[in-house]
Amino acid sequence: MKSVALALGGGGARGLAHIVVAEALDEMGVKPVAIAGTSIGAIIGAGYAAGMSGREMRRYAIHMAHNRASVMRRMMRARAGRFTDIFGGGLGDATRLDAELLCEQFLPDTLPEEFAGLATPLTVIASDLYLRREVAFSEGPLRHALAASIALPTIMRPVEHGDRVLVDGGATNPLPFEHLRGRADVIVAVEISGPISQGRRDVPNALECLYATVLVMTHSIISEKLRHGAPDLLLQPNVGAFRALGFLQASAILRAADPVKTEIKERLAPLLKG
C-alpha cells in the first residue's frame, strides 16, 4: 500500500472536522507518515501525531465542549493580563488571551513536551509578523510552536521566539500541503476555510467578524496555492454553517463533518492502489 501524508488547514472551530478525517484513516488502517498543520490544523495534527486516535480526539473535544463552566475557567486562566491592567493602560493584554497559556489549559496531557516525542513527524506553521513570511517548526518545544500557530492577532497576544514575533500561521500558509511533497506517495489535504452556508446573512459580533474576515483572506491564499499545484486529494468537509469561534458546538460540527468519511474512503482507496 502506498504511503500517505496529511495536511490540515486553519479555520477555527470548523477545524474540529479534521478529527473525522483522522477517524476515517483509522478505520481504513492508514497511518500517515508525516503531518503538517496550521492553527487548529496544527493542534489536531499534534494530537494525531502523538498517537491519539480519531475516536479519542472526538471524545476529548466533546468532553471539553460540554463542560462550559470548565471552559470558562480555563479561558480566564489563559488571559494575557489581569483586568486590573485596564486601569494602567493595558487594555489590550487584559482582554487578550495568552496562546501559550491557552495551550497549557486545553491541550491533552498526552502531548509530549518536544517534537521528538511524537510518534509521527509533524510540521507546524506560524507567521513572522514583521518579516511577512511563514515559520515552519518541526523540532524543539511542541506547545510553543502550537501557541505561535494559533496566535490570532487581537484575540491572542503574539508569541515571541528569539528575536521574532510570531502570529497565526494562517496569515501566510493556511494549508501547508507543499511541506509534505516528497515525504509520501499520496498527499491528503483538508480545507475548512470555505464560505458559510447559503442563506445565512446575520451580522456577527466584533470577534466573529474579525475571524470571518481572516477566513476570507485564508480562502483566497489557498485558492491561489491550488492554482500552482494541488495535493493528490483535497477534502472540504461541509462545516460552513458554523462560526469559526464556535468551539462549544463541537458535537454538531463533528456530526456535520461525518459524511466526509465516506468521501475519503471512496476517493483515497484508488489512490493507494494505483
PDB file of C-alpha atoms in Angstrom, residues 1-263:
ATOM      1  CA  MET A   1       0.000   0.000   0.000  1.00  0.00           C
ATOM      2  CA  LYS A   2       1.226   3.493  -0.832  1.00  0.00           C
ATOM      3  CA  SER A   3       2.192   5.896   1.961  1.00  0.00           C
ATOM      4  CA  VAL A   4       0.046   8.889   2.958  1.00  0.00           C
ATOM      5  CA  ALA A   5       0.883  12.328   4.349  1.00  0.00           C
ATOM      6  CA  LEU A   6      -1.770  14.612   5.837  1.00  0.00           C
ATOM      7  CA  ALA A   7      -2.087  18.422   5.681  1.00  0.00           C
ATOM      8  CA  LEU A   8      -4.633  20.086   7.990  1.00  0.00           C
ATOM      9  CA  GLY A   9      -5.709  23.670   7.415  1.00  0.00           C
ATOM     10  CA  GLY A  10      -6.726  26.567   9.641  1.00  0.00           C
ATOM     11  CA  GLY A  11     -10.272  27.764  10.227  1.00  0.00           C
ATOM     12  CA  GLY A  12     -11.065  27.923  13.929  1.00  0.00           C
ATOM     13  CA  ALA A  13     -13.711  25.615  15.390  1.00  0.00           C
ATOM     14  CA  ARG A  14     -14.548  24.298  11.943  1.00  0.00           C
ATOM     15  CA  GLY A  15     -11.188  22.537  12.143  1.00  0.00           C
ATOM     16  CA  LEU A  16     -12.682  20.011  14.535  1.00  0.00           C
ATOM     17  CA  ALA A  17     -13.743  18.378  11.258  1.00  0.00           C
ATOM     18  CA  HIS A  18     -10.122  17.232  10.942  1.00  0.00           C
ATOM     19  CA  ILE A  19     -10.917  14.717  13.664  1.00  0.00           C
ATOM     20  CA  VAL A  20     -13.421  12.997  11.368  1.00  0.00           C
ATOM     21  CA  VAL A  21     -10.729  12.619   8.697  1.00  0.00           C
ATOM     22  CA  ALA A  22      -8.444  11.027  11.296  1.00  0.00           C
ATOM     23  CA  GLU A  23     -11.246   8.629  12.219  1.00  0.00           C
ATOM     24  CA  ALA A  24     -11.692   7.647   8.570  1.00  0.00           C
ATOM     25  CA  LEU A  25      -7.976   6.973   8.151  1.00  0.00           C
ATOM     26  CA  ASP A  26      -8.008   4.893  11.342  1.00  0.00           C
ATOM     27  CA  GLU A  27     -10.910   2.831  10.008  1.00  0.00           C
ATOM     28  CA  MET A  28      -9.026   2.290   6.740  1.00  0.00           C
ATOM     29  CA  GLY A  29      -5.921   1.179   8.607  1.00  0.00           C
ATOM     30  CA  VAL A  30      -3.969   4.090   7.100  1.00  0.00           C
ATOM     31  CA  LYS A  31      -1.324   5.738   9.273  1.00  0.00           C
ATOM     32  CA  PRO A  32       0.145   8.991   7.912  1.00  0.00           C
ATOM     33  CA  VAL A  33       3.922   9.001   7.643  1.00  0.00           C
ATOM     34  CA  ALA A  34       4.020  12.801   8.055  1.00  0.00           C
ATOM     35  CA  ILE A  35       1.594  15.557   9.102  1.00  0.00           C
ATOM     36  CA  ALA A  36       1.638  19.314   8.536  1.00  0.00           C
ATOM     37  CA  GLY A  37      -0.816  21.729  10.102  1.00  0.00           C
ATOM     38  CA  THR A  38      -1.692  25.366  10.530  1.00  0.00           C
ATOM     39  CA  SER A  39      -3.566  26.849  13.512  1.00  0.00           C
ATOM     40  CA  ILE A  40      -6.378  24.453  14.533  1.00  0.00           C
ATOM     41  CA  GLY A  41      -4.934  22.033  11.970  1.00  0.00           C
ATOM     42  CA  ALA A  42      -1.654  22.087  13.886  1.00  0.00           C
ATOM     43  CA  ILE A  43      -3.496  21.369  17.148  1.00  0.00           C
ATOM     44  CA  ILE A  44      -5.411  18.386  15.737  1.00  0.00           C
ATOM     45  CA  GLY A  45      -2.310  17.278  13.869  1.00  0.00           C
ATOM     46  CA  ALA A  46      -0.302  17.289  17.088  1.00  0.00           C
ATOM     47  CA  GLY A  47      -2.837  15.068  18.824  1.00  0.00           C
ATOM     48  CA  TYR A  48      -2.822  12.656  15.900  1.00  0.00           C
ATOM     49  CA  ALA A  49       0.974  12.700  15.631  1.00  0.00           C
ATOM     50  CA  ALA A  50       1.215  11.998  19.365  1.00  0.00           C
ATOM     51  CA  GLY A  51      -0.653   8.730  18.879  1.00  0.00           C
ATOM     52  CA  MET A  52      -4.221   9.719  19.749  1.00  0.00           C
ATOM     53  CA  SER A  53      -6.811   8.009  17.584  1.00  0.00           C
ATOM     54  CA  GLY A  54      -9.552   9.960  15.843  1.00  0.00           C
ATOM     55  CA  ARG A  55     -12.082   8.472  18.246  1.00  0.00           C
ATOM     56  CA  GLU A  56     -10.021   9.565  21.265  1.00  0.00           C
ATOM     57  CA  MET A  57      -9.766  13.093  19.893  1.00  0.00           C
ATOM     58  CA  ARG A  58     -13.531  13.175  19.305  1.00  0.00           C
ATOM     59  CA  ARG A  59     -14.208  12.141  22.908  1.00  0.00           C
ATOM     60  CA  TYR A  60     -11.745  14.733  24.220  1.00  0.00           C
ATOM     61  CA  ALA A  61     -13.240  17.576  22.135  1.00  0.00           C
ATOM     62  CA  ILE A  62     -16.823  16.734  23.114  1.00  0.00           C
ATOM     63  CA  HIS A  63     -15.917  16.368  26.792  1.00  0.00           C
ATOM     64  CA  MET A  64     -14.321  19.829  26.746  1.00  0.00           C
ATOM     65  CA  ALA A  65     -17.187  21.473  24.868  1.00  0.00           C
ATOM     66  CA  HIS A  66     -19.888  20.002  27.098  1.00  0.00           C
ATOM     67  CA  ASN A  67     -18.330  21.401  30.259  1.00  0.00           C
ATOM     68  CA  ARG A  68     -18.989  25.089  29.698  1.00  0.00           C
ATOM     69  CA  ALA A  69     -18.064  26.112  33.261  1.00  0.00           C
ATOM     70  CA  SER A  70     -14.693  24.394  32.945  1.00  0.00           C
ATOM     71  CA  VAL A  71     -14.077  26.062  29.590  1.00  0.00           C
ATOM     72  CA  MET A  72     -14.768  29.490  31.082  1.00  0.00           C
ATOM     73  CA  ARG A  73     -12.408  28.844  33.997  1.00  0.00           C
ATOM     74  CA  ARG A  74      -9.654  27.708  31.655  1.00  0.00           C
ATOM     75  CA  MET A  75     -10.166  30.763  29.448  1.00  0.00           C
ATOM     76  CA  MET A  76      -9.837  33.055  32.457  1.00  0.00           C
ATOM     77  CA  ARG A  77      -6.568  31.355  33.399  1.00  0.00           C
ATOM     78  CA  ALA A  78      -5.293  31.881  29.859  1.00  0.00           C
ATOM     79  CA  ARG A  79      -5.690  35.684  29.887  1.00  0.00           C
ATOM     80  CA  ALA A  80      -2.561  37.559  28.813  1.00  0.00           C
ATOM     81  CA  GLY A  81      -3.016  40.063  31.648  1.00  0.00           C
ATOM     82  CA  ARG A  82      -5.269  40.946  34.578  1.00  0.00           C
ATOM     83  CA  PHE A  83      -8.398  43.034  34.452  1.00  0.00           C
ATOM     84  CA  THR A  84      -6.706  45.469  36.849  1.00  0.00           C
ATOM     85  CA  ASP A  85      -4.308  46.233  33.969  1.00  0.00           C
ATOM     86  CA  ILE A  86      -7.141  48.174  32.338  1.00  0.00           C
ATOM     87  CA  PHE A  87      -6.555  50.998  34.831  1.00  0.00           C
ATOM     88  CA  GLY A  88      -2.869  51.061  33.966  1.00  0.00           C
ATOM     89  CA  GLY A  89      -3.395  51.471  30.253  1.00  0.00           C
ATOM     90  CA  GLY A  90      -3.018  47.774  29.492  1.00  0.00           C
ATOM     91  CA  LEU A  91      -6.445  47.187  27.989  1.00  0.00           C
ATOM     92  CA  GLY A  92      -5.042  45.048  25.177  1.00  0.00           C
ATOM     93  CA  ASP A  93      -3.372  42.457  27.392  1.00  0.00           C
ATOM     94  CA  ALA A  94      -6.216  42.490  29.895  1.00  0.00           C
ATOM     95  CA  THR A  95      -8.684  41.358  27.252  1.00  0.00           C
ATOM     96  CA  ARG A  96      -6.446  39.192  25.050  1.00  0.00           C
ATOM     97  CA  LEU A  97      -5.525  35.566  25.556  1.00  0.00           C
ATOM     98  CA  ASP A  98      -2.026  34.199  26.001  1.00  0.00           C
ATOM     99  CA  ALA A  99      -1.679  31.489  23.336  1.00  0.00           C
ATOM    100  CA  GLU A 100       0.874  29.529  25.361  1.00  0.00           C
ATOM    101  CA  LEU A 101      -1.348  29.547  28.450  1.00  0.00           C
ATOM    102  CA  LEU A 102      -4.277  28.571  26.239  1.00  0.00           C
ATOM    103  CA  CYS A 103      -2.377  25.513  25.018  1.00  0.00           C
ATOM    104  CA  GLU A 104      -1.443  24.686  28.597  1.00  0.00           C
ATOM    105  CA  GLN A 105      -5.094  24.845  29.666  1.00  0.00           C
ATOM    106  CA  PHE A 106      -6.723  22.964  26.800  1.00  0.00           C
ATOM    107  CA  LEU A 107      -4.279  20.528  25.215  1.00  0.00           C
ATOM    108  CA  PRO A 108      -4.336  16.912  26.428  1.00  0.00           C
ATOM    109  CA  ASP A 109      -1.608  15.762  28.792  1.00  0.00           C
ATOM    110  CA  THR A 110      -0.671  13.004  26.347  1.00  0.00           C
ATOM    111  CA  LEU A 111       1.121  15.510  24.107  1.00  0.00           C
ATOM    112  CA  PRO A 112       4.909  15.365  24.585  1.00  0.00           C
ATOM    113  CA  GLU A 113       6.937  18.422  25.514  1.00  0.00           C
ATOM    114  CA  GLU A 114       9.130  18.183  22.399  1.00  0.00           C
ATOM    115  CA  PHE A 115       8.527  17.378  18.717  1.00  0.00           C
ATOM    116  CA  ALA A 116      10.975  14.497  19.147  1.00  0.00           C
ATOM    117  CA  GLY A 117       8.457  12.728  21.394  1.00  0.00           C
ATOM    118  CA  LEU A 118       5.818  12.488  18.649  1.00  0.00           C
ATOM    119  CA  ALA A 119       5.100   9.146  17.004  1.00  0.00           C
ATOM    120  CA  THR A 120       4.685  10.797  13.582  1.00  0.00           C
ATOM    121  CA  PRO A 121       6.783  13.676  12.172  1.00  0.00           C
ATOM    122  CA  LEU A 122       4.877  16.957  12.411  1.00  0.00           C
ATOM    123  CA  THR A 123       5.375  20.363  10.792  1.00  0.00           C
ATOM    124  CA  VAL A 124       3.657  23.332  12.462  1.00  0.00           C
ATOM    125  CA  ILE A 125       3.214  26.620  10.592  1.00  0.00           C
ATOM    126  CA  ALA A 126       3.308  30.073  12.196  1.00  0.00           C
ATOM    127  CA  SER A 127       3.856  33.536  10.667  1.00  0.00           C
ATOM    128  CA  ASP A 128       6.607  36.073  11.320  1.00  0.00           C
ATOM    129  CA  LEU A 129       4.683  39.306  11.916  1.00  0.00           C
ATOM    130  CA  TYR A 130       7.434  41.658  10.761  1.00  0.00           C
ATOM    131  CA  LEU A 131       9.219  39.635   8.065  1.00  0.00           C
ATOM    132  CA  ARG A 132       5.844  38.742   6.493  1.00  0.00           C
ATOM    133  CA  ARG A 133       6.770  35.105   5.951  1.00  0.00           C
ATOM    134  CA  GLU A 134       5.907  31.680   7.288  1.00  0.00           C
ATOM    135  CA  VAL A 135       7.897  29.948  10.004  1.00  0.00           C
ATOM    136  CA  ALA A 136       7.859  26.142   9.959  1.00  0.00           C
ATOM    137  CA  PHE A 137       8.545  24.244  13.191  1.00  0.00           C
ATOM    138  CA  SER A 138       9.460  20.553  13.224  1.00  0.00           C
ATOM    139  CA  GLU A 139      11.684  20.350  16.288  1.00  0.00           C
ATOM    140  CA  GLY A 140      12.017  21.888  19.727  1.00  0.00           C
ATOM    141  CA  PRO A 141       9.250  22.657  22.250  1.00  0.00           C
ATOM    142  CA  LEU A 142       5.923  21.482  20.818  1.00  0.00           C
ATOM    143  CA  ARG A 143       3.469  23.661  22.762  1.00  0.00           C
ATOM    144  CA  HIS A 144       5.478  26.800  21.987  1.00  0.00           C
ATOM    145  CA  ALA A 145       5.142  26.097  18.254  1.00  0.00           C
ATOM    146  CA  LEU A 146       1.439  25.302  18.568  1.00  0.00           C
ATOM    147  CA  ALA A 147       0.858  28.523  20.505  1.00  0.00           C
ATOM    148  CA  ALA A 148       2.540  30.531  17.749  1.00  0.00           C
ATOM    149  CA  SER A 149       0.471  28.770  15.085  1.00  0.00           C
ATOM    150  CA  ILE A 150      -2.860  29.706  16.747  1.00  0.00           C
ATOM    151  CA  ALA A 151      -1.931  33.239  17.897  1.00  0.00           C
ATOM    152  CA  LEU A 152      -4.597  35.173  16.005  1.00  0.00           C
ATOM    153  CA  PRO A 153      -3.921  38.921  16.374  1.00  0.00           C
ATOM    154  CA  THR A 154      -6.359  40.905  18.554  1.00  0.00           C
ATOM    155  CA  ILE A 155      -7.741  37.734  20.137  1.00  0.00           C
ATOM    156  CA  MET A 156      -4.347  36.463  21.304  1.00  0.00           C
ATOM    157  CA  ARG A 157      -1.037  38.020  22.179  1.00  0.00           C
ATOM    158  CA  PRO A 158       1.731  37.243  19.649  1.00  0.00           C
ATOM    159  CA  VAL A 159       4.330  34.658  20.643  1.00  0.00           C
ATOM    160  CA  GLU A 160       7.980  35.659  20.968  1.00  0.00           C
ATOM    161  CA  HIS A 161      10.515  33.236  19.505  1.00  0.00           C
ATOM    162  CA  GLY A 162      14.047  34.513  19.883  1.00  0.00           C
ATOM    163  CA  ASP A 163      14.043  37.895  18.142  1.00  0.00           C
ATOM    164  CA  ARG A 164      10.923  37.030  16.148  1.00  0.00           C
ATOM    165  CA  VAL A 165       7.299  37.938  16.859  1.00  0.00           C
ATOM    166  CA  LEU A 166       5.008  35.170  15.635  1.00  0.00           C
ATOM    167  CA  VAL A 167       1.286  35.098  14.880  1.00  0.00           C
ATOM    168  CA  ASP A 168      -1.265  32.679  13.406  1.00  0.00           C
ATOM    169  CA  GLY A 169       0.104  30.519  10.592  1.00  0.00           C
ATOM    170  CA  GLY A 170      -2.995  31.148   8.509  1.00  0.00           C
ATOM    171  CA  ALA A 171      -1.682  34.610   7.660  1.00  0.00           C
ATOM    172  CA  THR A 172       0.996  33.101   5.407  1.00  0.00           C
ATOM    173  CA  ASN A 173       0.210  29.420   4.803  1.00  0.00           C
ATOM    174  CA  PRO A 174      -3.274  28.248   5.809  1.00  0.00           C
ATOM    175  CA  LEU A 175      -2.974  24.794   4.162  1.00  0.00           C
ATOM    176  CA  PRO A 176       0.685  23.634   4.169  1.00  0.00           C
ATOM    177  CA  PHE A 177       0.486  20.609   1.865  1.00  0.00           C
ATOM    178  CA  GLU A 178       3.665  21.590  -0.014  1.00  0.00           C
ATOM    179  CA  HIS A 179       5.692  20.805   3.112  1.00  0.00           C
ATOM    180  CA  LEU A 180       4.775  17.152   2.576  1.00  0.00           C
ATOM    181  CA  ARG A 181       5.973  16.810  -1.014  1.00  0.00           C
ATOM    182  CA  GLY A 182       8.484  14.026  -1.401  1.00  0.00           C
ATOM    183  CA  ARG A 183       7.612  12.574   2.000  1.00  0.00           C
ATOM    184  CA  ALA A 184       4.773  10.252   0.934  1.00  0.00           C
ATOM    185  CA  ASP A 185       3.227   8.739  -2.172  1.00  0.00           C
ATOM    186  CA  VAL A 186      -0.141  10.408  -1.594  1.00  0.00           C
ATOM    187  CA  ILE A 187      -0.776  13.812  -0.018  1.00  0.00           C
ATOM    188  CA  VAL A 188      -4.215  14.380   1.529  1.00  0.00           C
ATOM    189  CA  ALA A 189      -5.173  17.958   2.441  1.00  0.00           C
ATOM    190  CA  VAL A 190      -8.211  19.073   4.449  1.00  0.00           C
ATOM    191  CA  GLU A 191      -9.500  22.614   3.874  1.00  0.00           C
ATOM    192  CA  ILE A 192     -12.153  24.139   6.136  1.00  0.00           C
ATOM    193  CA  SER A 193     -11.924  27.879   5.401  1.00  0.00           C
ATOM    194  CA  GLY A 194     -14.612  27.941   2.706  1.00  0.00           C
ATOM    195  CA  PRO A 195     -17.709  30.168   2.564  1.00  0.00           C
ATOM    196  CA  ILE A 196     -20.593  29.898   5.001  1.00  0.00           C
ATOM    197  CA  SER A 197     -23.736  28.014   4.076  1.00  0.00           C
ATOM    198  CA  GLN A 198     -26.228  29.627   1.722  1.00  0.00           C
ATOM    199  CA  GLY A 199     -28.995  31.597   3.381  1.00  0.00           C
ATOM    200  CA  ARG A 200     -27.079  32.734   6.450  1.00  0.00           C
ATOM    201  CA  ARG A 201     -26.631  36.500   6.434  1.00  0.00           C
ATOM    202  CA  ASP A 202     -26.758  37.552  10.108  1.00  0.00           C
ATOM    203  CA  VAL A 203     -24.264  40.156  11.320  1.00  0.00           C
ATOM    204  CA  PRO A 204     -21.555  38.581  13.533  1.00  0.00           C
ATOM    205  CA  ASN A 205     -20.138  40.164  16.666  1.00  0.00           C
ATOM    206  CA  ALA A 206     -16.811  42.002  16.517  1.00  0.00           C
ATOM    207  CA  LEU A 207     -14.577  38.984  17.150  1.00  0.00           C
ATOM    208  CA  GLU A 208     -16.504  36.752  14.758  1.00  0.00           C
ATOM    209  CA  CYS A 209     -16.384  39.482  12.133  1.00  0.00           C
ATOM    210  CA  LEU A 210     -12.606  39.690  12.539  1.00  0.00           C
ATOM    211  CA  TYR A 211     -12.187  35.936  12.211  1.00  0.00           C
ATOM    212  CA  ALA A 212     -14.596  35.750   9.272  1.00  0.00           C
ATOM    213  CA  THR A 213     -12.507  38.396   7.507  1.00  0.00           C
ATOM    214  CA  VAL A 214      -9.379  36.341   8.187  1.00  0.00           C
ATOM    215  CA  LEU A 215     -11.101  33.320   6.623  1.00  0.00           C
ATOM    216  CA  VAL A 216     -11.864  35.358   3.500  1.00  0.00           C
ATOM    217  CA  MET A 217      -8.127  36.039   3.119  1.00  0.00           C
ATOM    218  CA  THR A 218      -7.262  32.461   4.053  1.00  0.00           C
ATOM    219  CA  HIS A 219      -9.570  31.074   1.377  1.00  0.00           C
ATOM    220  CA  SER A 220      -8.017  33.393  -1.213  1.00  0.00           C
ATOM    221  CA  ILE A 221      -4.499  32.238  -0.320  1.00  0.00           C
ATOM    222  CA  ILE A 222      -5.491  28.581  -0.591  1.00  0.00           C
ATOM    223  CA  SER A 223      -7.242  29.123  -3.921  1.00  0.00           C
ATOM    224  CA  GLU A 224      -4.095  30.725  -5.331  1.00  0.00           C
ATOM    225  CA  LYS A 225      -1.912  27.901  -3.985  1.00  0.00           C
ATOM    226  CA  LEU A 226      -4.137  25.287  -5.623  1.00  0.00           C
ATOM    227  CA  ARG A 227      -3.723  27.006  -8.990  1.00  0.00           C
ATOM    228  CA  HIS A 228       0.017  26.320  -8.827  1.00  0.00           C
ATOM    229  CA  GLY A 229      -0.127  22.740  -7.597  1.00  0.00           C
ATOM    230  CA  ALA A 230      -2.749  20.771  -5.738  1.00  0.00           C
ATOM    231  CA  PRO A 231      -2.443  17.860  -3.297  1.00  0.00           C
ATOM    232  CA  ASP A 232      -3.411  14.390  -4.528  1.00  0.00           C
ATOM    233  CA  LEU A 233      -6.664  14.526  -2.564  1.00  0.00           C
ATOM    234  CA  LEU A 234      -8.366  17.709  -1.320  1.00  0.00           C
ATOM    235  CA  LEU A 235     -11.183  17.297   1.205  1.00  0.00           C
ATOM    236  CA  GLN A 236     -13.587  20.087   2.158  1.00  0.00           C
ATOM    237  CA  PRO A 237     -15.952  18.960   4.956  1.00  0.00           C
ATOM    238  CA  ASN A 238     -19.342  20.657   4.940  1.00  0.00           C
ATOM    239  CA  VAL A 239     -18.950  22.772   8.086  1.00  0.00           C
ATOM    240  CA  GLY A 240     -19.696  26.196   6.638  1.00  0.00           C
ATOM    241  CA  ALA A 241     -22.773  26.576   8.853  1.00  0.00           C
ATOM    242  CA  PHE A 242     -20.569  27.053  11.933  1.00  0.00           C
ATOM    243  CA  ARG A 243     -18.830  30.133  13.249  1.00  0.00           C
ATOM    244  CA  ALA A 244     -15.056  29.986  13.434  1.00  0.00           C
ATOM    245  CA  LEU A 245     -15.123  30.582  17.213  1.00  0.00           C
ATOM    246  CA  GLY A 246     -17.950  28.136  17.925  1.00  0.00           C
ATOM    247  CA  PHE A 247     -15.887  25.545  19.793  1.00  0.00           C
ATOM    248  CA  LEU A 248     -18.733  24.839  22.209  1.00  0.00           C
ATOM    249  CA  GLN A 249     -20.599  23.357  19.228  1.00  0.00           C
ATOM    250  CA  ALA A 250     -18.072  20.550  18.913  1.00  0.00           C
ATOM    251  CA  SER A 251     -20.688  17.778  18.761  1.00  0.00           C
ATOM    252  CA  ALA A 252     -22.650  19.486  15.994  1.00  0.00           C
ATOM    253  CA  ILE A 253     -19.505  20.273  13.976  1.00  0.00           C
ATOM    254  CA  LEU A 254     -18.352  16.669  14.162  1.00  0.00           C
ATOM    255  CA  ARG A 255     -21.776  15.379  13.130  1.00  0.00           C
ATOM    256  CA  ALA A 256     -21.840  17.756  10.165  1.00  0.00           C
ATOM    257  CA  ALA A 257     -18.393  16.569   9.095  1.00  0.00           C
ATOM    258  CA  ASP A 258     -19.159  12.859   9.439  1.00  0.00           C
ATOM    259  CA  PRO A 259     -20.217  12.406   5.757  1.00  0.00           C
ATOM    260  CA  VAL A 260     -16.624  13.160   4.705  1.00  0.00           C
ATOM    261  CA  LYS A 261     -15.733   9.684   5.994  1.00  0.00           C
ATOM    262  CA  THR A 262     -17.484   8.076   3.049  1.00  0.00           C
ATOM    263  CA  GLU A 263     -15.860  10.523   0.643  1.00  0.00           C
TER     264      GLU A 263
END
